[in-house]
Rosetta silent file (secondary structure, phi, psi, omega in degrees, C-alpha in Angstrom):
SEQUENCE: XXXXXXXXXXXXXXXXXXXXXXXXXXXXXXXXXXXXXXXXXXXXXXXXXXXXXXXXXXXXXXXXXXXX
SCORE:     score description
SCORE:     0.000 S_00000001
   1 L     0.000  155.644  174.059    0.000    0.000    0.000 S_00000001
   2 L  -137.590 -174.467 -156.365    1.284    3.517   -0.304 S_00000001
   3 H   -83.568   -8.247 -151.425   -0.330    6.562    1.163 S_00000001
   4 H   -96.850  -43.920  178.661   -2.211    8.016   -2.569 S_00000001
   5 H   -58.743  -51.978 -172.072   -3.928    4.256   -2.179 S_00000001
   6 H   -78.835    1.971  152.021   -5.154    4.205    1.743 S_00000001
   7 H   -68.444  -38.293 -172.894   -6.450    8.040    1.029 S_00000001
   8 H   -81.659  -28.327 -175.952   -8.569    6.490   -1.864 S_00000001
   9 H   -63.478  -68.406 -145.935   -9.890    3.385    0.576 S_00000001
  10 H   -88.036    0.087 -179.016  -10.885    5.737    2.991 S_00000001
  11 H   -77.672  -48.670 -150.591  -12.049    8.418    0.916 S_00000001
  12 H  -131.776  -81.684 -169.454  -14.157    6.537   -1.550 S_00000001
  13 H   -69.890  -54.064  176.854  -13.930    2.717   -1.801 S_00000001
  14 H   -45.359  -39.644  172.817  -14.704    2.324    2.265 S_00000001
  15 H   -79.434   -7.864 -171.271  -18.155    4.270    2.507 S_00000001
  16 H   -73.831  -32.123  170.683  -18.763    2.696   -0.937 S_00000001
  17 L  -118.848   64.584  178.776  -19.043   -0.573    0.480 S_00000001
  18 L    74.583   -0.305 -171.097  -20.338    0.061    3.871 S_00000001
  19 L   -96.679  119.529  159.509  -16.889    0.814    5.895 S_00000001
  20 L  -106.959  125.568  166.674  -15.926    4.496    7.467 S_00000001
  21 E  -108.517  144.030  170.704  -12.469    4.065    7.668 S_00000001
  22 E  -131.556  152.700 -161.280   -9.900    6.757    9.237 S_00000001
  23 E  -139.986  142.592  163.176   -6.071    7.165    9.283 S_00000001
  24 E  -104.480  127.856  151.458   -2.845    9.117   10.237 S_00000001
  25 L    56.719 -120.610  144.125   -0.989    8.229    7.415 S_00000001
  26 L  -115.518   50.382  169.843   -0.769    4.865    6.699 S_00000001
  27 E  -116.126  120.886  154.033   -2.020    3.488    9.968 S_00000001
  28 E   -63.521  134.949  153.959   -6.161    2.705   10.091 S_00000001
  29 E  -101.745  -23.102  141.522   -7.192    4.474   13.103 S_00000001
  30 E  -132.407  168.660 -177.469  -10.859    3.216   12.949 S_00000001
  31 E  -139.014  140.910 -168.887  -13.043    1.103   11.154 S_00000001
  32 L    12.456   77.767  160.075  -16.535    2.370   11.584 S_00000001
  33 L    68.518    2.058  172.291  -15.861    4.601   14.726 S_00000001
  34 E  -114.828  137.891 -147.175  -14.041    1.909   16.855 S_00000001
  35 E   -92.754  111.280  172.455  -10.375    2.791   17.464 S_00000001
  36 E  -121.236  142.041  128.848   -7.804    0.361   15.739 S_00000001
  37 E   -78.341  103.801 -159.183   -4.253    0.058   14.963 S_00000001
  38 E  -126.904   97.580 -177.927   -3.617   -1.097   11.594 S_00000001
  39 E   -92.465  113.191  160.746   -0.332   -0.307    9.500 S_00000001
  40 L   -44.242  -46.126 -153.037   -1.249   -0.972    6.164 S_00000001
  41 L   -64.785  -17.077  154.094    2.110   -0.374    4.723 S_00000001
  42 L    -6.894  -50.543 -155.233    2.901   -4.083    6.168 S_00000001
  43 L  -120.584  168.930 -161.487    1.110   -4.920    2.949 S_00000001
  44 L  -100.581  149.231 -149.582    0.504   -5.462   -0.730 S_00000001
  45 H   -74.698  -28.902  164.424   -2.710   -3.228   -1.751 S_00000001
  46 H   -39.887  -88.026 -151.423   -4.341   -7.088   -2.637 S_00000001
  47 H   -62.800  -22.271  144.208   -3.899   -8.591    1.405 S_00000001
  48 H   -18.044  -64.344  179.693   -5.111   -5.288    2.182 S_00000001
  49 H   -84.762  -28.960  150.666   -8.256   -5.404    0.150 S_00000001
  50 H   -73.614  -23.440 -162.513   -8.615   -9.076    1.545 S_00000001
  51 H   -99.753  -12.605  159.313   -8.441   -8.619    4.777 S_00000001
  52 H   -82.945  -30.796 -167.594  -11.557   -5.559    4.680 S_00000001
  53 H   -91.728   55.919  168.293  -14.060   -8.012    2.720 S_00000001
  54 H  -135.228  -33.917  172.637  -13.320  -10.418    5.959 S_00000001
  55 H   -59.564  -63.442 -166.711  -14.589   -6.992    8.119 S_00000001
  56 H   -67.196  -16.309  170.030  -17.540   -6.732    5.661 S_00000001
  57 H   -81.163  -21.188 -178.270  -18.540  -10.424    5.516 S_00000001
  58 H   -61.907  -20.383 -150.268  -18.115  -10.325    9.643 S_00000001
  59 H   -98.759  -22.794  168.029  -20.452   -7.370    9.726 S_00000001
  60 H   -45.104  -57.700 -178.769  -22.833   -9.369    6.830 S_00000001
  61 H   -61.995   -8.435 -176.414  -23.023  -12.141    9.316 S_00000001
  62 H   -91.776  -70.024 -156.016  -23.854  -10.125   12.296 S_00000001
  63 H   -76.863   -4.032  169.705  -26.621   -8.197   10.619 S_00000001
  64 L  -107.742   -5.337  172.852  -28.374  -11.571    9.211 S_00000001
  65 L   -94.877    4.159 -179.822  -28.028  -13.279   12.845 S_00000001
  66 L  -113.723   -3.315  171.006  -29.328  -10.327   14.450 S_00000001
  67 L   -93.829  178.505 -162.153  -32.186   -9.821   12.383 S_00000001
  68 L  -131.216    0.000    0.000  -35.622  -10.845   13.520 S_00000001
């Protein structure tokens, strides 16, 4: 990841598919309002982009066991 990419995640692709993400730099500092540490640069913009659709299927799976 470089910094022009996690500005576009959190700018753009994260509310597009349900995520507000926020950052200093290339550290997430939240993922929908709860306070993480996450250095991205660790990573290739791919394991990156795998490891949010593992957030968004957790949050799928929440909202179909919690509905009534």
């Amino acid at each position: 990841m470089n910094e022009k990419q996690m500005e576009r995640l959190c700018q753009v692709v994260g509310p597009k598919y349900g995520l507000k993400l926020t950052h200093q730099g290339m550290v997430i500092t939240s993922v929908d309002g709860t306070a993480t540490h996450f250095d991205a640069s660790q990573y290739m913009p791919d394991q990156f982009i795998d490891f949010l659709t593992k957030i968004i299927g957790t949050k799928m799976k929440a909202d179909l066991w919690d509905w009534q």
